[in-house]
Short mmCIF file of C-alpha atoms and ligand atoms in Angstrom, two decimals:
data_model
loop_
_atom_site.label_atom_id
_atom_site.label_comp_id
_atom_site.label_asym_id
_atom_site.label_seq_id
_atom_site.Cartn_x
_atom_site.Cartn_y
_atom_site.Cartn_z
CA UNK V 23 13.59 -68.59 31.00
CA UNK V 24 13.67 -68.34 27.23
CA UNK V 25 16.95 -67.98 25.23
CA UNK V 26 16.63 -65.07 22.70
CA UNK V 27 16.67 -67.63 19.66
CA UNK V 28 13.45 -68.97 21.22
CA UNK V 29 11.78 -66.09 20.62
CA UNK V 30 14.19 -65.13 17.33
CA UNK V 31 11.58 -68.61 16.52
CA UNK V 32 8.52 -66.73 17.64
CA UNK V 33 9.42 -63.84 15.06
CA UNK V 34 10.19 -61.54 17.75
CA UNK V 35 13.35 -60.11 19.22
CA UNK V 36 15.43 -61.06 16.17
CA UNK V 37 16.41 -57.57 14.82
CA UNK V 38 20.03 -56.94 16.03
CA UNK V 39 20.22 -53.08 13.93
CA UNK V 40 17.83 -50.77 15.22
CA UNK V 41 17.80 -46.83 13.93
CA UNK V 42 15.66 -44.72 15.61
CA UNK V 43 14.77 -41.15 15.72
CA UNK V 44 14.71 -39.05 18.79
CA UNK V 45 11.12 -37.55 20.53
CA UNK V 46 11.24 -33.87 21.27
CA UNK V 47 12.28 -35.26 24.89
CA UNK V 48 14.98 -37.37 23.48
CA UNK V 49 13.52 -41.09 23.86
CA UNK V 50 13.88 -43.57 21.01
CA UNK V 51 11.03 -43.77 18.16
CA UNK V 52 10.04 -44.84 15.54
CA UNK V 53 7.98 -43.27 12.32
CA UNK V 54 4.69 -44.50 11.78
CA UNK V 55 3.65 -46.46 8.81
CA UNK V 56 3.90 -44.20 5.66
CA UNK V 57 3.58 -41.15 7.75
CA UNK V 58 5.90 -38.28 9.44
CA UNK V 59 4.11 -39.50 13.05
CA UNK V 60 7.05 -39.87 15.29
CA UNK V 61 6.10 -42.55 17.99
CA UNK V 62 7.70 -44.01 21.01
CA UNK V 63 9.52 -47.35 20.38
CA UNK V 64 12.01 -48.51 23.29
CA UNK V 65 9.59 -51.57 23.33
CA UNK V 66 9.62 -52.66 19.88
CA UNK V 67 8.78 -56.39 19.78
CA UNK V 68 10.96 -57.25 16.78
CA UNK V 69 14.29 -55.75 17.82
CA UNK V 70 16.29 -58.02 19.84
CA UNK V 71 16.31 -58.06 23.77
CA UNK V 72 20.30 -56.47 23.82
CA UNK V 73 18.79 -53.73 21.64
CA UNK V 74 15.99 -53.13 23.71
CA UNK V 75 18.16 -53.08 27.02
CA UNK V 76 20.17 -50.53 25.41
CA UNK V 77 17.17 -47.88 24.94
CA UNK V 78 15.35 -48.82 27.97
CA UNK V 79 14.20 -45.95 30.10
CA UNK V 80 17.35 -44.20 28.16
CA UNK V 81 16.75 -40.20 27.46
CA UNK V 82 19.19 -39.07 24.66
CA UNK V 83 20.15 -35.22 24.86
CA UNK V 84 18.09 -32.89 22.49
CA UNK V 85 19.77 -29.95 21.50
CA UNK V 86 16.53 -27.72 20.73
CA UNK V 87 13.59 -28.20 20.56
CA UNK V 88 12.44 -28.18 17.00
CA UNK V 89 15.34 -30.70 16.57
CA UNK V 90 13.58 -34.03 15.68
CA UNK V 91 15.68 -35.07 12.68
CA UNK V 92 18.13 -36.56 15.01
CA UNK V 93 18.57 -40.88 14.73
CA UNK V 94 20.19 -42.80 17.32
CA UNK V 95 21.65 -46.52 15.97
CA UNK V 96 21.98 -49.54 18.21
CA UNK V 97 23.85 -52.43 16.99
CA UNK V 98 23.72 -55.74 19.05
CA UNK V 99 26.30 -58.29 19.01
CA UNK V 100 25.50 -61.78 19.08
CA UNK V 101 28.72 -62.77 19.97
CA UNK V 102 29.75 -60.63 22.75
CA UNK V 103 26.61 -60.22 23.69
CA UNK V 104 26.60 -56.46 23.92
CA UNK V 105 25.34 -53.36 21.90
CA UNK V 106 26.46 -50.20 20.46
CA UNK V 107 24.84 -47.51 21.05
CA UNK V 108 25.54 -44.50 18.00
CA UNK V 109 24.15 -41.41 17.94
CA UNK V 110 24.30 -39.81 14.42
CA UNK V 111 25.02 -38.14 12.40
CA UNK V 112 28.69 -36.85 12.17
CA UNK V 113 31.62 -37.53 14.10
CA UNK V 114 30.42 -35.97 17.25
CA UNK V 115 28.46 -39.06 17.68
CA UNK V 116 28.25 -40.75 20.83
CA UNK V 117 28.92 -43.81 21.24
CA UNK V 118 28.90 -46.45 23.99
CA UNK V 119 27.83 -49.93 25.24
CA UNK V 120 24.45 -51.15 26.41
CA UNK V 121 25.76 -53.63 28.56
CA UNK V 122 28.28 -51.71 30.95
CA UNK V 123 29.94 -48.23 31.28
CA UNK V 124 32.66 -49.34 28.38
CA UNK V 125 33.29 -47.43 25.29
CA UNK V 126 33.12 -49.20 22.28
CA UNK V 127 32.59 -48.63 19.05
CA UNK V 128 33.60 -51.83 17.51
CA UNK V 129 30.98 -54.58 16.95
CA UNK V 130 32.24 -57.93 16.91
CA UNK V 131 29.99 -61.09 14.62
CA UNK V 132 31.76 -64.36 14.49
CA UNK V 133 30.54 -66.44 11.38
CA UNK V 134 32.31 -69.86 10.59
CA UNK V 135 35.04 -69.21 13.40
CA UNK V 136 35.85 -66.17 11.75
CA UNK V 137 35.80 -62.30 13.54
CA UNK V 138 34.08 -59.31 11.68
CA UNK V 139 35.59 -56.45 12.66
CA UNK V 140 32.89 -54.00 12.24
CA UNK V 141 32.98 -50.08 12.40
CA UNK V 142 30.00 -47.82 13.12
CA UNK V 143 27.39 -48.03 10.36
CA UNK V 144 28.60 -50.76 8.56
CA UNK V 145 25.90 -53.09 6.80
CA UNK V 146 25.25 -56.12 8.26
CA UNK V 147 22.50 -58.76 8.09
CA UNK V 148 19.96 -57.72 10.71
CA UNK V 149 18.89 -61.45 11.76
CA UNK V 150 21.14 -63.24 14.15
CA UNK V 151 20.62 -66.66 11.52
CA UNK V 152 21.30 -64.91 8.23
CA UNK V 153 24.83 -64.55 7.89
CA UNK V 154 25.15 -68.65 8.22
CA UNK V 155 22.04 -69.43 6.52
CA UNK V 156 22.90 -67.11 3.47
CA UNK V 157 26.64 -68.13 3.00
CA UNK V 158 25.22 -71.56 3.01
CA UNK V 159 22.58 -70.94 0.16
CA UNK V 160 25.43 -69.12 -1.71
CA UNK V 161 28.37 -71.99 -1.33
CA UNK V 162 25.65 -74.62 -1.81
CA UNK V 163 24.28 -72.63 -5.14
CA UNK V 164 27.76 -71.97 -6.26
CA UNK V 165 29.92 -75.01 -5.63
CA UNK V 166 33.42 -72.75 -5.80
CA UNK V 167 36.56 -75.05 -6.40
CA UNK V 168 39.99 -75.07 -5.75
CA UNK V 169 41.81 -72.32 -7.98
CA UNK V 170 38.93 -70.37 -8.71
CA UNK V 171 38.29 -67.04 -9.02
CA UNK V 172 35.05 -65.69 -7.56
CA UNK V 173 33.72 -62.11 -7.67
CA UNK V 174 31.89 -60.78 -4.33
CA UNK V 175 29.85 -57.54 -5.44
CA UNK V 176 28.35 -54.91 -3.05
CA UNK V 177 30.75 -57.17 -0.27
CA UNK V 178 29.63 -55.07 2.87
CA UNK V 179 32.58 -56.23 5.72
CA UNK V 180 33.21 -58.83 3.36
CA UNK V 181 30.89 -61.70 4.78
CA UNK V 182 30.64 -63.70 1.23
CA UNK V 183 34.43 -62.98 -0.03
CA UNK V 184 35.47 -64.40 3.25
CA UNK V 185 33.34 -68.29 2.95
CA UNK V 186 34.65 -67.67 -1.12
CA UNK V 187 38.11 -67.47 0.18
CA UNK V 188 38.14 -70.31 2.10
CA UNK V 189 36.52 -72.14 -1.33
CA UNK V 190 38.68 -71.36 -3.15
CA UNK V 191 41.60 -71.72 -1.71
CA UNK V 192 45.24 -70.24 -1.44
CA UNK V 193 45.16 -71.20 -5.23
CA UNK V 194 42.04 -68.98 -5.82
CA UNK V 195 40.86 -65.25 -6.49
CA UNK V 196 38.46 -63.57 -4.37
CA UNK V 197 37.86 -59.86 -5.90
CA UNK V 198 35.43 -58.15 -3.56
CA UNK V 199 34.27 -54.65 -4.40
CA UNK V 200 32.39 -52.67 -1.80
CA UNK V 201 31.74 -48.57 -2.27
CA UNK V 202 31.40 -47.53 1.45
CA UNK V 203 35.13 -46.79 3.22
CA UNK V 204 33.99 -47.59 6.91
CA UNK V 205 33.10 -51.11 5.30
CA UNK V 206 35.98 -51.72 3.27
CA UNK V 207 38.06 -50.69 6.34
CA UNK V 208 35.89 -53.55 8.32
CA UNK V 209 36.86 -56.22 5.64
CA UNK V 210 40.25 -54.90 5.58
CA UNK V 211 40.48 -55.88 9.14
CA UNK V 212 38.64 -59.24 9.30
CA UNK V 213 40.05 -61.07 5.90
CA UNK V 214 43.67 -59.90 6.41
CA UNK V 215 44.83 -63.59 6.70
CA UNK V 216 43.36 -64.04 3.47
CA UNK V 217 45.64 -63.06 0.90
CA UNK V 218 43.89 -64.55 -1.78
CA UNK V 219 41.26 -61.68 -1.34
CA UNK V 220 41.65 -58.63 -3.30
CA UNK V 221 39.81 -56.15 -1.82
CA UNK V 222 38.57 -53.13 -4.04
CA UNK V 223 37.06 -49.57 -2.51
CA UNK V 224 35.31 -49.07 -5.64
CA UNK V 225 31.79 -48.52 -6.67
CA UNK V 226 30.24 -51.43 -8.88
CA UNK V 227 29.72 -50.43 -12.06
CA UNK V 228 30.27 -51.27 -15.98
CA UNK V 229 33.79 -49.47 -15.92
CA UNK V 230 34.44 -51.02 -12.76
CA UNK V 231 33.42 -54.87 -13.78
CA UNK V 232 34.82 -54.02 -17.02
CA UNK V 233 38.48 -54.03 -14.89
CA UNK V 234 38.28 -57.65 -14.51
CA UNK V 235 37.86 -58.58 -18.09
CA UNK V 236 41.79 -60.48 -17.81
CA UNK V 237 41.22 -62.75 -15.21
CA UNK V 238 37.21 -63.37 -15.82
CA UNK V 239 35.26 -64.84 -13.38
CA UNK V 240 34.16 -68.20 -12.71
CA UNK V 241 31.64 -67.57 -10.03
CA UNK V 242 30.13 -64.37 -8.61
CA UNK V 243 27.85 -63.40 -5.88
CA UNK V 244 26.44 -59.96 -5.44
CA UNK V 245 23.98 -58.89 -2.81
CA UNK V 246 22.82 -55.03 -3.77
CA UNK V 247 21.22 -52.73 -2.30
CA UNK V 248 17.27 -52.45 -2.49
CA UNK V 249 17.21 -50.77 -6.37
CA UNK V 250 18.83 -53.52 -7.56
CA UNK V 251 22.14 -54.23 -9.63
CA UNK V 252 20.32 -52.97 -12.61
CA UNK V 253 20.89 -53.90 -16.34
CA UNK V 254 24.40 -52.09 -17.28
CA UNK V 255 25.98 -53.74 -14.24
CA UNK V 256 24.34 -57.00 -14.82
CA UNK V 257 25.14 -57.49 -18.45
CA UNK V 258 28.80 -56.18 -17.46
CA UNK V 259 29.17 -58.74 -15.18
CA UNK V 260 27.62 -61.68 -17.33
CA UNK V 261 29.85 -60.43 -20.13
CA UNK V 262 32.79 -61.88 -17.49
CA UNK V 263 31.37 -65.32 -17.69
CA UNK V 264 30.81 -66.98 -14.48
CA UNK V 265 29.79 -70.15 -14.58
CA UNK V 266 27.06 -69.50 -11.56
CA UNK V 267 26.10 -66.28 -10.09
CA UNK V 268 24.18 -65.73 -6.38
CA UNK V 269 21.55 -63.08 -6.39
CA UNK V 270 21.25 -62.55 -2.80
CA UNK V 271 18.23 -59.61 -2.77
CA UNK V 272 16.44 -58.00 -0.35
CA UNK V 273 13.72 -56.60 -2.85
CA UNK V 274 11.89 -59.18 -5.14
CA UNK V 275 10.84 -56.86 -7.24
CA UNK V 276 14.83 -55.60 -8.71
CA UNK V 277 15.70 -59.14 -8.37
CA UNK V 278 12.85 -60.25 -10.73
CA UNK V 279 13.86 -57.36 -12.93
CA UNK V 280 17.69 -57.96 -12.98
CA UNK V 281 17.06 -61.91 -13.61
CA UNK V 282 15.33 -60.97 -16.88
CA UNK V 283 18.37 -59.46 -17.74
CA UNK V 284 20.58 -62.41 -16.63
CA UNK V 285 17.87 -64.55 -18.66
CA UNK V 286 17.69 -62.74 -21.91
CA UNK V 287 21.80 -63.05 -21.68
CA UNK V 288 21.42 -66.69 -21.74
CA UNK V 289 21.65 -67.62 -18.56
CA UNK V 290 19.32 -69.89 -16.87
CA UNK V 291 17.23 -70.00 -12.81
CA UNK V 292 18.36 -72.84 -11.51
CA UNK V 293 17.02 -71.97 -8.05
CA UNK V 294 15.22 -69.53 -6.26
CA UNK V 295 14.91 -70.00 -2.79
CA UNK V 296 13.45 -67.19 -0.26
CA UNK V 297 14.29 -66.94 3.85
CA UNK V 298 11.78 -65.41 6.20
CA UNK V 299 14.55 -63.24 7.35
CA UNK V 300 12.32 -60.23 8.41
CA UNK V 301 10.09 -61.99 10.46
CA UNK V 302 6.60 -60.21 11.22
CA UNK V 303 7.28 -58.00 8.21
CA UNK V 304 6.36 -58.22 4.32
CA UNK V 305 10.16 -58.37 3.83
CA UNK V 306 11.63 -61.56 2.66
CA UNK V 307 15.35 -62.05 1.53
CA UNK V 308 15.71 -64.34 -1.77
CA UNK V 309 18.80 -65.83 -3.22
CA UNK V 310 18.37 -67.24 -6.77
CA UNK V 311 21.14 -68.92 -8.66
CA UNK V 312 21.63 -68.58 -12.09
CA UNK V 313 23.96 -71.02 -14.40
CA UNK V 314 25.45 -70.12 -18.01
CA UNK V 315 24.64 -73.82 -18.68
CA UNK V 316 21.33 -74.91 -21.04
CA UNK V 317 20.48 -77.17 -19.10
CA UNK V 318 20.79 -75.41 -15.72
CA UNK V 319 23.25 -77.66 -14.85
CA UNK V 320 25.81 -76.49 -12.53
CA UNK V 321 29.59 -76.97 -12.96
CA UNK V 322 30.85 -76.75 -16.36
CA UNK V 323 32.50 -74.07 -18.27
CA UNK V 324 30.10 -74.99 -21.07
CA UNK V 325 29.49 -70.87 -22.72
CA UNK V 326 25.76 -69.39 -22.59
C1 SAM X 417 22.84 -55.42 1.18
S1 SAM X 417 24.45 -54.89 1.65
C2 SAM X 417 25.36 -56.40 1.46
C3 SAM X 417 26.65 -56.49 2.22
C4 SAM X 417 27.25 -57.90 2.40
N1 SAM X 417 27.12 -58.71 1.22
C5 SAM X 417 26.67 -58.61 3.61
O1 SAM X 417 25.86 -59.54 3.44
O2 SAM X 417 26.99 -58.24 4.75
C6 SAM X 417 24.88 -53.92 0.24
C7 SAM X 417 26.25 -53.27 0.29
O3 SAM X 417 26.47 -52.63 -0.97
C8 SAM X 417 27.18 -51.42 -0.76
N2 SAM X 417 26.94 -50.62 -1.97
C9 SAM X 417 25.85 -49.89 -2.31
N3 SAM X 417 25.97 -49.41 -3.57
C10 SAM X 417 27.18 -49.86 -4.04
C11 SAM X 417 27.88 -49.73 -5.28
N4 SAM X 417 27.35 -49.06 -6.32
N5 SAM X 417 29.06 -50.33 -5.41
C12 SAM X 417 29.62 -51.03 -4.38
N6 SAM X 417 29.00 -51.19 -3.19
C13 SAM X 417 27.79 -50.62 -3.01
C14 SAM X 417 26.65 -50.89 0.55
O4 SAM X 417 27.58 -50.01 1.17
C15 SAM X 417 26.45 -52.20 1.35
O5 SAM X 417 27.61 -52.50 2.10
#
């Protein structure tokens, strides 16, 4: 038999989030393209074979009828090999696993050794090989040293602030802002041995960047949702001075938009590298990495 990252290979099976909506007779869907069309999905070829188990031959409660606005989230774990099932929205949810009788409603990732403590609806990357293969791309583009201190923007459970913190060391900074509470309570949880990590609940913004104007930054990373970081936030954040920053984007057109910004601010593309992360879909997830050096050159302090 095939392991699931054979056919993660194939571009199949590899989403691990799945949200659904509900059929009048409460089985999983999905909407058709561009269109209200609510159609039966248990079988969906791209999400991954512990999601699938979990919505197989599975007939959620309705409560009326006309009720068809209701979404049901499944959330596979690669590491434990199990999945969440959520019903939403609201705290009535229900929640339980797809691989047994047991309640849970904690996911559990392990990336470089390290335990994400994930609650209920808290972003993660949706392919089982993108949280390794984008920290990579993001230490590799970065180079943090020693005593550092690196800026982790829209930080989710904290995936990047976690490989910064190790970086950077004991010595270092790690100032990770995230906006949504159930994910700041996930990093909370999973970087608590890192007290090098300062962990904000704040939105990013120009006030909020503007906060950090004492201790500067020397490298950054910011991975924001699909609209972008846009221009305020993006010149607010240059202003700091990082030597490099990592544009980790799901949407090439913001990230194309908010690198003219970076670009007219004097900093320069050193690389641009995209990951067929959303296999059998237009998506593709980029991370480019721009320098405040002429040259491009990573690694000095030189100004823009
Ligand atoms: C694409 S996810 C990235 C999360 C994380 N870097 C990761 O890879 O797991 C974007 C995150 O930005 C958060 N977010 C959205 N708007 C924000 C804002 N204005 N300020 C701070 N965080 C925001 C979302 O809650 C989400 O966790």
């Amino acid at each position: 038999p095939r392991s699931s990252s054979d056919r993660s290979d194939e571009g199949l099976g590899w989403r691990t989030r799945m949200r659904y909506v509900l059929t009048e007779q409460g089985e999983v869907a999905l909407r058709g393209h561009r269109s209200h069309e609510v159609v039966p999905a248990a079988d969906c070829r791209i999400a991954h074979p512990l999601v699938r188990a979990a919505v197989a031959d599975r007939v959620f409660p309705v409560r009326d009828a006309g009720e068809t606005e209701v979404e049901v989230e499944v959330a596979a774990s690669m590491s434990s090999g199990t999945a969440v099932v959520t019903r939403l929205p609201g705290p009535s949810a229900s929640s339980g696993s797809g691989s047994g009788s047991e309640v849970e409603t904690e996911i559990v990732e392990v990336v470089r050794d390290r335990r994400f403590r994930l609650g209920p609806g808290v972003f993660w990357q949706v392919h089982p090989g993108a949280p390794e293969v984008l920290v990579d791309a993001v230490l590799v583009g970065l180079a943090p040293r020693a005593g550092e201190t690196a800026l982790d923007l829209y930080a989710g459970a904290g995936l990047f602030a976690a490989a910064l913190a190790e970086a950077v060391g004991p010595s270092g900074t790690v100032v990770a802002m995230e906006s949504d509470p159930p994910a700041v309570a996930s990093a909370a949880r999973s970087l608590a041995d890192l007290p090098q990590v300062s962990l904000r609940g704040v939105r990013v913004s120009p006030g909020s960047l503007r906060g950090l104007a004492a201790t500067g930054a020397d490298v950054a990373v910011l991975d924001p949702p699909r609209a972008g970081a846009g221009r305020a936030v993006m010149q607010a954040l240059l202003a700091l001075g990082p030597r490099a920053v990592a544009y980790v984007s799901c949407d090439p057109a913001s990230l194309a938009r908010d690198l003219a910004v970076a670009v007219a601010q004097g900093y320069s593309l050193v690389t641009l590298r995209a990951f067929d992360l959303f296999p059998m879909t237009a998506h593709v997830e980029c991370v480019a990495i721009l320098t405040n050096t002429p040259g491009g050159e990573r690694g000095t302090h030189a100004p823009a």
